[in-house]
mmCIF file of C-alpha atoms and ligand atoms in Angstrom:
data_model
loop_
_atom_site.group_PDB
_atom_site.id
_atom_site.type_symbol
_atom_site.label_atom_id
_atom_site.label_comp_id
_atom_site.label_asym_id
_atom_site.label_seq_id
_atom_site.Cartn_x
_atom_site.Cartn_y
_atom_site.Cartn_z
ATOM 1 C CA MET A 29 24.298 13.198 -24.755
ATOM 2 C CA PRO A 30 26.599 12.868 -27.767
ATOM 3 C CA LEU A 31 25.786 10.032 -30.091
ATOM 4 C CA SER A 32 28.238 7.110 -29.934
ATOM 5 C CA GLU A 33 29.707 5.622 -33.111
ATOM 6 C CA PHE A 34 27.632 2.489 -32.580
ATOM 7 C CA SER A 35 24.266 4.077 -31.915
ATOM 8 C CA LEU A 36 24.911 6.349 -34.885
ATOM 9 C CA ILE A 37 25.436 3.316 -37.134
ATOM 10 C CA ASP A 38 22.353 1.582 -35.721
ATOM 11 C CA ARG A 39 20.157 4.605 -35.929
ATOM 12 C CA TYR A 40 21.103 5.794 -39.377
ATOM 13 C CA PHE A 41 22.788 3.137 -41.446
ATOM 14 C CA ALA A 42 21.370 -0.180 -40.271
ATOM 15 C CA ALA A 43 17.867 1.218 -40.704
ATOM 16 C CA GLN A 44 17.424 0.966 -44.466
ATOM 17 C CA GLY A 45 14.121 -0.834 -45.131
ATOM 18 C CA LEU A 46 15.285 -2.602 -48.275
ATOM 19 C CA GLN A 47 16.263 -6.270 -47.809
ATOM 20 C CA ARG A 48 17.724 -8.040 -50.828
ATOM 21 C CA ALA A 49 17.560 -11.830 -50.948
ATOM 22 C CA ASP A 50 21.222 -11.951 -52.026
ATOM 23 C CA VAL A 51 22.374 -10.395 -48.729
ATOM 24 C CA ALA A 52 22.892 -13.283 -46.303
ATOM 25 C CA LEU A 53 24.280 -10.934 -43.625
ATOM 26 C CA GLY A 54 24.213 -7.151 -43.780
ATOM 27 C CA ILE A 55 25.297 -4.401 -41.398
ATOM 28 C CA GLY A 56 26.238 -5.450 -37.855
ATOM 29 C CA ASP A 57 28.955 -8.094 -38.113
ATOM 30 C CA ASP A 58 32.629 -7.767 -39.033
ATOM 31 C CA CYS A 59 31.810 -8.332 -42.693
ATOM 32 C CA ALA A 60 28.775 -8.652 -44.902
ATOM 33 C CA LEU A 61 27.990 -12.016 -46.513
ATOM 34 C CA LEU A 62 26.773 -11.649 -50.080
ATOM 35 C CA LEU A 63 25.533 -14.066 -52.724
ATOM 36 C CA PRO A 64 26.594 -12.918 -56.179
ATOM 37 C CA PRO A 65 24.611 -14.648 -58.953
ATOM 38 C CA PRO A 66 26.753 -17.542 -60.236
ATOM 39 C CA ASP A 67 26.311 -16.671 -63.906
ATOM 40 C CA GLN A 68 27.230 -12.975 -63.714
ATOM 41 C CA GLN A 69 30.377 -10.915 -63.386
ATOM 42 C CA LEU A 70 30.662 -8.768 -60.255
ATOM 43 C CA VAL A 71 31.157 -5.096 -61.202
ATOM 44 C CA VAL A 72 32.863 -2.979 -58.510
ATOM 45 C CA THR A 73 33.511 0.756 -58.320
ATOM 46 C CA LEU A 74 34.374 3.323 -55.649
ATOM 47 C CA ASP A 75 34.263 7.105 -55.482
ATOM 48 C CA THR A 76 35.107 9.584 -52.736
ATOM 49 C CA LEU A 77 33.543 12.991 -52.146
ATOM 50 C CA VAL A 78 35.505 15.464 -49.993
ATOM 51 C CA ALA A 79 33.837 18.507 -48.391
ATOM 52 C CA ASP A 80 34.658 21.750 -50.201
ATOM 53 C CA VAL A 81 36.381 19.805 -52.966
ATOM 54 C CA HIS A 82 33.472 17.810 -54.403
ATOM 55 C CA PHE A 83 30.594 19.538 -52.637
ATOM 56 C CA PHE A 84 30.085 22.666 -50.565
ATOM 57 C CA ALA A 85 30.276 21.691 -46.874
ATOM 58 C CA GLY A 86 27.151 23.764 -46.246
ATOM 59 C CA ALA A 87 25.166 22.215 -49.113
ATOM 60 C CA ASP A 88 21.844 20.437 -48.612
ATOM 61 C CA PRO A 89 22.778 17.110 -46.887
ATOM 62 C CA GLU A 90 20.037 15.283 -48.820
ATOM 63 C CA GLY A 91 21.733 16.293 -52.038
ATOM 64 C CA ILE A 92 25.130 15.184 -50.689
ATOM 65 C CA GLY A 93 23.715 11.748 -49.774
ATOM 66 C CA HIS A 94 22.116 11.461 -53.187
ATOM 67 C CA LYS A 95 25.224 12.526 -55.061
ATOM 68 C CA ALA A 96 27.634 10.298 -53.112
ATOM 69 C CA LEU A 97 25.690 7.256 -54.323
ATOM 70 C CA ALA A 98 24.731 8.713 -57.724
ATOM 71 C CA VAL A 99 28.343 9.160 -58.847
ATOM 72 C CA ASN A 100 28.971 5.468 -58.108
ATOM 73 C CA LEU A 101 25.767 4.287 -59.783
ATOM 74 C CA SER A 102 26.815 6.379 -62.774
ATOM 75 C CA ASP A 103 29.982 4.277 -63.042
ATOM 76 C CA LEU A 104 27.879 1.095 -62.897
ATOM 77 C CA ALA A 105 25.609 2.577 -65.601
ATOM 78 C CA ALA A 106 28.622 3.262 -67.805
ATOM 79 C CA MET A 107 29.518 -0.447 -67.578
ATOM 80 C CA GLY A 108 25.962 -1.598 -68.332
ATOM 81 C CA ALA A 109 25.693 -3.134 -64.849
ATOM 82 C CA THR A 110 22.629 -3.808 -62.691
ATOM 83 C CA PRO A 111 23.243 -2.189 -59.265
ATOM 84 C CA ALA A 112 23.026 -4.409 -56.170
ATOM 85 C CA TRP A 113 25.008 -3.471 -53.041
ATOM 86 C CA ALA A 114 26.956 -0.589 -51.550
ATOM 87 C CA THR A 115 29.332 0.060 -48.674
ATOM 88 C CA LEU A 116 29.886 3.483 -47.115
ATOM 89 C CA ALA A 117 32.962 4.941 -45.393
ATOM 90 C CA LEU A 118 32.030 8.143 -43.626
ATOM 91 C CA THR A 119 34.397 10.563 -41.897
ATOM 92 C CA LEU A 120 32.647 13.350 -39.997
ATOM 93 C CA PRO A 121 33.928 16.294 -37.952
ATOM 94 C CA GLU A 122 30.872 15.922 -35.665
ATOM 95 C CA ALA A 123 27.851 13.667 -35.204
ATOM 96 C CA ASP A 124 25.264 16.218 -36.307
ATOM 97 C CA GLU A 125 21.995 14.281 -36.166
ATOM 98 C CA ASN A 126 20.106 16.704 -38.343
ATOM 99 C CA TRP A 127 22.795 16.427 -41.022
ATOM 100 C CA LEU A 128 22.880 12.623 -40.736
ATOM 101 C CA LYS A 129 19.120 12.294 -40.958
ATOM 102 C CA ARG A 130 18.977 14.342 -44.129
ATOM 103 C CA PHE A 131 22.090 12.746 -45.625
ATOM 104 C CA CYS A 132 20.480 9.320 -45.143
ATOM 105 C CA ARG A 133 17.202 10.490 -46.607
ATOM 106 C CA GLY A 134 18.957 11.483 -49.856
ATOM 107 C CA LEU A 135 21.165 8.393 -49.891
ATOM 108 C CA PHE A 136 18.426 5.851 -49.201
ATOM 109 C CA ALA A 137 15.841 7.455 -51.492
ATOM 110 C CA LEU A 138 18.207 6.864 -54.407
ATOM 111 C CA ALA A 139 19.366 3.455 -53.110
ATOM 112 C CA ASP A 140 15.774 2.231 -52.766
ATOM 113 C CA ARG A 141 14.884 3.498 -56.230
ATOM 114 C CA TYR A 142 17.587 1.285 -57.758
ATOM 115 C CA GLY A 143 17.214 -1.640 -55.327
ATOM 116 C CA VAL A 144 20.662 -1.009 -53.802
ATOM 117 C CA GLN A 145 21.183 -2.326 -50.266
ATOM 118 C CA LEU A 146 23.798 -0.759 -47.972
ATOM 119 C CA VAL A 147 25.624 -3.782 -46.554
ATOM 120 C CA GLY A 148 28.448 -2.278 -44.516
ATOM 121 C CA GLY A 149 30.894 0.510 -44.019
ATOM 122 C CA ASP A 150 33.012 2.392 -41.544
ATOM 123 C CA THR A 151 32.329 5.509 -39.487
ATOM 124 C CA THR A 152 35.167 7.681 -38.224
ATOM 125 C CA HIS A 153 35.778 11.089 -36.718
ATOM 126 C CA GLY A 154 38.026 13.435 -38.664
ATOM 127 C CA PRO A 155 38.704 17.072 -39.530
ATOM 128 C CA ALA A 156 36.466 17.235 -42.628
ATOM 129 C CA THR A 157 33.501 15.374 -44.068
ATOM 130 C CA VAL A 158 34.726 12.674 -46.430
ATOM 131 C CA ILE A 159 32.281 10.225 -48.004
ATOM 132 C CA THR A 160 33.429 7.113 -49.830
ATOM 133 C CA ILE A 161 30.952 4.702 -51.360
ATOM 134 C CA GLN A 162 31.778 1.433 -53.024
ATOM 135 C CA ALA A 163 29.031 0.143 -55.295
ATOM 136 C CA HIS A 164 28.613 -3.390 -56.610
ATOM 137 C CA GLY A 165 26.587 -4.599 -59.558
ATOM 138 C CA PHE A 166 26.262 -7.488 -61.988
ATOM 139 C CA VAL A 167 26.711 -7.941 -65.705
ATOM 140 C CA PRO A 168 26.525 -11.097 -67.839
ATOM 141 C CA PRO A 169 30.047 -12.186 -68.901
ATOM 142 C CA GLY A 170 31.199 -10.428 -72.061
ATOM 143 C CA GLN A 171 28.395 -7.850 -71.975
ATOM 144 C CA ALA A 172 30.003 -5.052 -69.955
ATOM 145 C CA LEU A 173 30.263 -1.707 -71.755
ATOM 146 C CA ARG A 174 33.987 -1.069 -71.756
ATOM 147 C CA ARG A 175 35.976 1.948 -72.909
ATOM 148 C CA ASP A 176 38.084 0.030 -75.390
ATOM 149 C CA GLY A 177 35.574 -1.157 -78.009
ATOM 150 C CA ALA A 178 35.088 1.885 -80.257
ATOM 151 C CA LYS A 179 35.909 1.396 -83.975
ATOM 152 C CA PRO A 180 36.324 3.919 -86.818
ATOM 153 C CA GLY A 181 32.907 4.751 -88.252
ATOM 154 C CA ASP A 182 31.019 4.223 -84.965
ATOM 155 C CA GLY A 183 28.694 7.099 -84.084
ATOM 156 C CA ILE A 184 29.358 9.005 -80.832
ATOM 157 C CA TYR A 185 26.364 9.771 -78.628
ATOM 158 C CA VAL A 186 25.687 11.547 -75.363
ATOM 159 C CA THR A 187 22.719 11.350 -72.991
ATOM 160 C CA GLY A 188 21.122 14.453 -71.504
ATOM 161 C CA THR A 189 22.514 17.975 -71.763
ATOM 162 C CA PRO A 190 26.134 18.231 -70.610
ATOM 163 C CA GLY A 191 27.342 21.536 -69.196
ATOM 164 C CA ASP A 192 24.444 22.186 -66.812
ATOM 165 C CA ALA A 193 26.395 21.192 -63.689
ATOM 166 C CA GLY A 194 29.346 23.300 -64.845
ATOM 167 C CA LEU A 195 27.007 26.243 -65.304
ATOM 168 C CA ALA A 196 25.680 25.773 -61.749
ATOM 169 C CA LEU A 197 29.248 25.767 -60.401
ATOM 170 C CA ALA A 198 30.190 28.864 -62.383
ATOM 171 C CA ALA A 199 27.102 30.591 -60.990
ATOM 172 C CA ALA A 200 27.926 29.466 -57.447
ATOM 173 C CA TYR A 201 31.398 30.999 -57.784
ATOM 174 C CA GLY A 202 29.875 34.215 -59.106
ATOM 175 C CA LYS A 203 31.568 33.783 -62.469
ATOM 176 C CA THR A 204 28.354 34.030 -64.425
ATOM 177 C CA THR A 205 24.764 34.976 -63.729
ATOM 178 C CA VAL A 206 21.871 32.656 -64.433
ATOM 179 C CA GLY A 207 18.285 33.842 -64.836
ATOM 180 C CA ALA A 208 15.879 33.055 -61.988
ATOM 181 C CA ALA A 209 13.893 30.714 -64.247
ATOM 182 C CA TYR A 210 16.871 28.343 -64.581
ATOM 183 C CA ARG A 211 18.405 28.394 -61.104
ATOM 184 C CA ALA A 212 16.454 25.503 -59.610
ATOM 185 C CA TYR A 213 17.041 23.417 -62.739
ATOM 186 C CA ILE A 214 20.830 23.820 -62.776
ATOM 187 C CA GLN A 215 21.054 23.316 -59.008
ATOM 188 C CA THR A 216 19.262 19.996 -59.424
ATOM 189 C CA ARG A 217 21.591 19.055 -62.258
ATOM 190 C CA LEU A 218 24.608 19.755 -60.014
ATOM 191 C CA GLU A 219 23.340 18.330 -56.719
ATOM 192 C CA ARG A 220 21.028 15.522 -57.875
ATOM 193 C CA PRO A 221 22.569 13.904 -60.943
ATOM 194 C CA GLU A 222 20.402 11.038 -62.179
ATOM 195 C CA PRO A 223 22.513 7.936 -62.847
ATOM 196 C CA ARG A 224 21.702 6.672 -66.360
ATOM 197 C CA ILE A 225 21.176 3.082 -65.203
ATOM 198 C CA ALA A 226 18.293 2.271 -67.573
ATOM 199 C CA GLN A 227 20.281 3.632 -70.497
ATOM 200 C CA GLY A 228 23.389 1.632 -69.581
ATOM 201 C CA LEU A 229 21.359 -1.574 -69.361
ATOM 202 C CA ALA A 230 19.646 -0.883 -72.695
ATOM 203 C CA LEU A 231 23.031 -0.288 -74.342
ATOM 204 C CA ARG A 232 24.287 -3.837 -73.635
ATOM 205 C CA GLY A 233 24.803 -5.466 -77.009
ATOM 206 C CA VAL A 234 24.261 -2.126 -78.754
ATOM 207 C CA ALA A 235 27.096 0.226 -77.734
ATOM 208 C CA SER A 236 30.666 -0.645 -78.720
ATOM 209 C CA ALA A 237 32.159 1.469 -75.908
ATOM 210 C CA ALA A 238 30.921 3.732 -73.093
ATOM 211 C CA ILE A 239 32.110 6.070 -70.350
ATOM 212 C CA ASP A 240 30.321 8.322 -67.890
ATOM 213 C CA ILE A 241 31.158 12.015 -67.941
ATOM 214 C CA SER A 242 32.530 13.135 -64.597
ATOM 215 C CA ASP A 243 35.430 15.343 -65.685
ATOM 216 C CA GLY A 244 34.060 16.952 -68.838
ATOM 217 C CA LEU A 245 32.831 15.449 -72.107
ATOM 218 C CA ALA A 246 35.989 16.242 -74.110
ATOM 219 C CA GLN A 247 38.304 14.831 -71.471
ATOM 220 C CA ASP A 248 36.259 11.693 -70.789
ATOM 221 C CA LEU A 249 35.694 11.013 -74.491
ATOM 222 C CA GLY A 250 39.481 11.379 -74.736
ATOM 223 C CA HIS A 251 39.873 8.504 -72.242
ATOM 224 C CA LEU A 252 37.544 6.334 -74.324
ATOM 225 C CA LEU A 253 39.506 7.175 -77.501
ATOM 226 C CA GLU A 254 42.803 6.381 -75.842
ATOM 227 C CA ARG A 255 41.547 3.000 -74.604
ATOM 228 C CA SER A 256 40.095 2.266 -78.049
ATOM 229 C CA SER A 257 43.277 3.445 -79.874
ATOM 230 C CA ALA A 258 41.156 5.715 -82.043
ATOM 231 C CA GLY A 259 40.350 9.376 -82.659
ATOM 232 C CA ALA A 260 37.115 11.253 -83.225
ATOM 233 C CA ARG A 261 35.461 14.077 -85.105
ATOM 234 C CA LEU A 262 33.010 15.866 -82.861
ATOM 235 C CA GLU A 263 30.405 18.236 -84.341
ATOM 236 C CA VAL A 264 30.206 20.966 -81.724
ATOM 237 C CA ASP A 265 27.035 22.438 -83.256
ATOM 238 C CA GLN A 266 25.281 19.110 -82.625
ATOM 239 C CA LEU A 267 25.932 19.273 -78.870
ATOM 240 C CA PRO A 268 22.634 19.110 -76.939
ATOM 241 C CA LEU A 269 22.718 22.390 -74.981
ATOM 242 C CA SER A 270 19.998 23.033 -72.406
ATOM 243 C CA SER A 271 18.039 26.304 -72.603
ATOM 244 C CA ALA A 272 19.584 27.164 -69.217
ATOM 245 C CA LEU A 273 23.018 27.000 -70.820
ATOM 246 C CA THR A 274 22.194 28.855 -74.051
ATOM 247 C CA ALA A 275 20.237 31.556 -72.187
ATOM 248 C CA SER A 276 23.100 32.162 -69.734
ATOM 249 C CA LEU A 277 26.185 32.131 -71.950
ATOM 250 C CA ASP A 278 27.143 33.185 -75.464
ATOM 251 C CA ARG A 279 27.285 30.313 -77.932
ATOM 252 C CA ASP A 280 31.026 29.613 -77.751
ATOM 253 C CA ALA A 281 31.032 29.740 -73.941
ATOM 254 C CA ALA A 282 28.028 27.397 -73.885
ATOM 255 C CA ILE A 283 29.815 24.921 -76.173
ATOM 256 C CA PHE A 284 32.969 25.248 -74.097
ATOM 257 C CA THR A 285 31.039 24.532 -70.896
ATOM 258 C CA ALA A 286 29.315 21.482 -72.417
ATOM 259 C CA LEU A 287 32.714 20.137 -73.530
ATOM 260 C CA ALA A 288 35.000 20.998 -70.643
ATOM 261 C CA SER A 289 33.083 21.299 -67.380
ATOM 262 C CA GLY A 290 32.649 18.332 -65.075
ATOM 263 C CA ASP A 291 30.018 16.781 -62.808
ATOM 264 C CA ASP A 292 27.491 15.964 -65.540
ATOM 265 C CA TYR A 293 27.260 12.182 -64.968
ATOM 266 C CA GLU A 294 25.814 11.665 -68.415
ATOM 267 C CA LEU A 295 26.868 8.716 -70.590
ATOM 268 C CA CYS A 296 29.015 9.115 -73.690
ATOM 269 C CA PHE A 297 29.015 6.014 -75.881
ATOM 270 C CA THR A 298 29.669 4.730 -79.380
ATOM 271 C CA VAL A 299 27.433 2.636 -81.636
ATOM 272 C CA PRO A 300 28.445 0.806 -84.833
ATOM 273 C CA PRO A 301 26.560 1.929 -87.987
ATOM 274 C CA GLU A 302 24.656 -1.382 -88.265
ATOM 275 C CA ARG A 303 23.131 -0.831 -84.813
ATOM 276 C CA THR A 304 22.157 2.839 -85.262
ATOM 277 C CA ALA A 305 18.506 2.033 -86.014
ATOM 278 C CA GLN A 306 18.334 -0.236 -82.942
ATOM 279 C CA LEU A 307 19.711 2.564 -80.762
ATOM 280 C CA GLU A 308 17.286 5.115 -82.170
ATOM 281 C CA ALA A 309 14.357 2.801 -81.425
ATOM 282 C CA LEU A 310 15.603 2.189 -77.866
ATOM 283 C CA ALA A 311 16.224 5.852 -77.113
ATOM 284 C CA THR A 312 12.617 6.849 -77.862
ATOM 285 C CA ASP A 313 11.681 5.237 -74.507
ATOM 286 C CA TRP A 314 14.353 7.075 -72.501
ATOM 287 C CA ASP A 315 13.583 9.782 -69.963
ATOM 288 C CA CYS A 316 16.510 11.860 -71.256
ATOM 289 C CA CYS A 317 17.584 12.958 -74.691
ATOM 290 C CA CYS A 318 20.162 10.995 -76.660
ATOM 291 C CA THR A 319 22.128 12.896 -79.285
ATOM 292 C CA ARG A 320 24.588 11.897 -81.973
ATOM 293 C CA ILE A 321 27.521 14.300 -81.679
ATOM 294 C CA GLY A 322 30.230 12.815 -83.882
ATOM 295 C CA VAL A 323 31.999 9.826 -85.320
ATOM 296 C CA ILE A 324 35.017 7.702 -84.400
ATOM 297 C CA ALA A 325 38.024 8.167 -86.711
ATOM 298 C CA ALA A 326 41.045 5.968 -87.366
ATOM 299 C CA GLU A 327 43.577 8.793 -86.806
ATOM 300 C CA SER A 328 44.179 9.585 -83.147
ATOM 301 C CA GLY A 329 43.121 12.885 -81.574
ATOM 302 C CA LEU A 330 39.835 14.641 -80.945
ATOM 303 C CA ARG A 331 38.874 17.099 -83.699
ATOM 304 C CA LEU A 332 36.199 19.640 -82.784
ATOM 305 C CA VAL A 333 34.422 20.925 -85.868
ATOM 306 C CA ARG A 334 31.735 23.594 -86.337
ATOM 307 C CA ALA A 335 28.858 23.211 -88.793
ATOM 308 C CA ASP A 336 30.727 25.364 -91.364
ATOM 309 C CA GLY A 337 33.701 22.990 -91.219
ATOM 310 C CA SER A 338 35.979 25.311 -89.213
ATOM 311 C CA THR A 339 37.759 24.107 -86.077
ATOM 312 C CA PHE A 340 36.431 24.913 -82.610
ATOM 313 C CA HIS A 341 39.408 25.753 -80.430
ATOM 314 C CA LEU A 342 39.079 24.349 -76.944
ATOM 315 C CA GLU A 343 41.789 26.427 -75.250
ATOM 316 C CA ARG A 344 42.826 23.415 -73.222
ATOM 317 C CA LEU A 345 41.049 20.832 -71.119
ATOM 318 C CA GLY A 346 40.488 22.211 -67.649
ATOM 319 C CA TYR A 347 40.817 25.786 -68.870
ATOM 320 C CA ASP A 348 38.441 27.937 -66.882
ATOM 321 C CA HIS A 349 36.514 30.082 -69.305
ATOM 322 C CA PHE A 350 35.019 32.051 -66.457
ATOM 323 C CA GLY A 351 38.256 32.594 -64.554
HETATM 324 P P1 ADP B 420 34.707 -3.187 -37.255
HETATM 325 O O1 ADP B 420 35.302 -2.385 -36.153
HETATM 326 O O2 ADP B 420 34.663 -4.660 -37.013
HETATM 327 O O3 ADP B 420 35.239 -2.827 -38.605
HETATM 328 P P2 ADP B 420 32.570 -1.318 -37.094
HETATM 329 O O4 ADP B 420 32.374 -1.083 -35.652
HETATM 330 O O5 ADP B 420 33.383 -0.330 -37.875
HETATM 331 O O6 ADP B 420 33.141 -2.788 -37.309
HETATM 332 O O7 ADP B 420 31.163 -1.433 -37.794
HETATM 333 C C1 ADP B 420 30.126 -2.202 -37.222
HETATM 334 C C2 ADP B 420 29.157 -2.598 -38.320
HETATM 335 O O8 ADP B 420 28.553 -1.430 -38.843
HETATM 336 C C3 ADP B 420 29.830 -3.295 -39.503
HETATM 337 O O9 ADP B 420 28.922 -4.261 -40.002
HETATM 338 C C4 ADP B 420 30.023 -2.194 -40.504
HETATM 339 O O10 ADP B 420 30.026 -2.701 -41.833
HETATM 340 C C5 ADP B 420 28.813 -1.304 -40.225
HETATM 341 N N1 ADP B 420 29.051 0.112 -40.521
HETATM 342 C C6 ADP B 420 29.882 0.963 -39.886
HETATM 343 N N2 ADP B 420 29.805 2.194 -40.400
HETATM 344 C C7 ADP B 420 28.910 2.135 -41.401
HETATM 345 C C8 ADP B 420 28.396 3.069 -42.329
HETATM 346 N N3 ADP B 420 28.786 4.352 -42.365
HETATM 347 N N4 ADP B 420 27.485 2.640 -43.229
HETATM 348 C C9 ADP B 420 27.099 1.353 -43.243
HETATM 349 N N5 ADP B 420 27.520 0.430 -42.387
HETATM 350 C C10 ADP B 420 28.417 0.803 -41.480
HETATM 351 MG MG1 MG B 421 35.546 -0.166 -38.245
#
């Protein structure tokens, strides 16, 4: 017998074990009733993933569940927020129980790891799988990591190794080949991005500005610069390139991929010179690398410079090097 909308919700979405004390009423009524801490700002974000636009419809459902939440937690991380609650709007072409079971496994494994409780949502039938998650978190007033705080002289940093997800996509489209030793690694980087929550929290009071990289480092740093009314000099030879990236592409293509491909969900942030030592001490405890890649400048524009002082020409943002 086909699964009804309501038994589907009960079976899959109301079943999360986690129960937060600040959820007075969760899934099952017309609305959730939530108790935000009185001394904190509520931080709210929402992202949609569309089948065959943001993920391959045939991809591992566990990875899809993970990623749908991870991209939202990444936005909370970029604000320095502590994650708390989520809502989920799910449009499905069919109620495939095997898909739902695995989707929920990926979603709830990540949610439980960060103490995020699913408190509501909507489930609809439609022509393609569309997943929208809204995530909520908290930050003490005045301590959010915004895009508009960077000042000339601040160092520019990035977590992790950008470009890995772009490499996985290029490989999936047959535009480049990746050695067998790196395939599982880049697939994980594309399908299971790890939201940099711990890093975002540690950067409160340290970073002057922050953004998460969803559309490419150069483009997203550009958004931060625009909001901060500043420019930047970026040392392309300082970019932290994974061995998967350097083994698969020539150096310029690897740099291009790290700068211009999306889906990394790393943090890019700026730190004033007087807090550099504090950052370096903090970052030694992180489970990902943290690399200084440039400096904020007073003149607008993003200058990409090689170690020998020459300019690195990024054809244009969104240019497909593999196309
Ligand atoms: P209504 O018609 O009043 O909007 P629904 O029948 O859509 O309510 O949903 C019933 C309950 O199940 C609500 O509490 C809603 O938040 C929850 N819900 C529905 N779909 C989902 C989902 N995909 N994930 C989490 N909760 C859901
Ligand atoms: Mg409804």
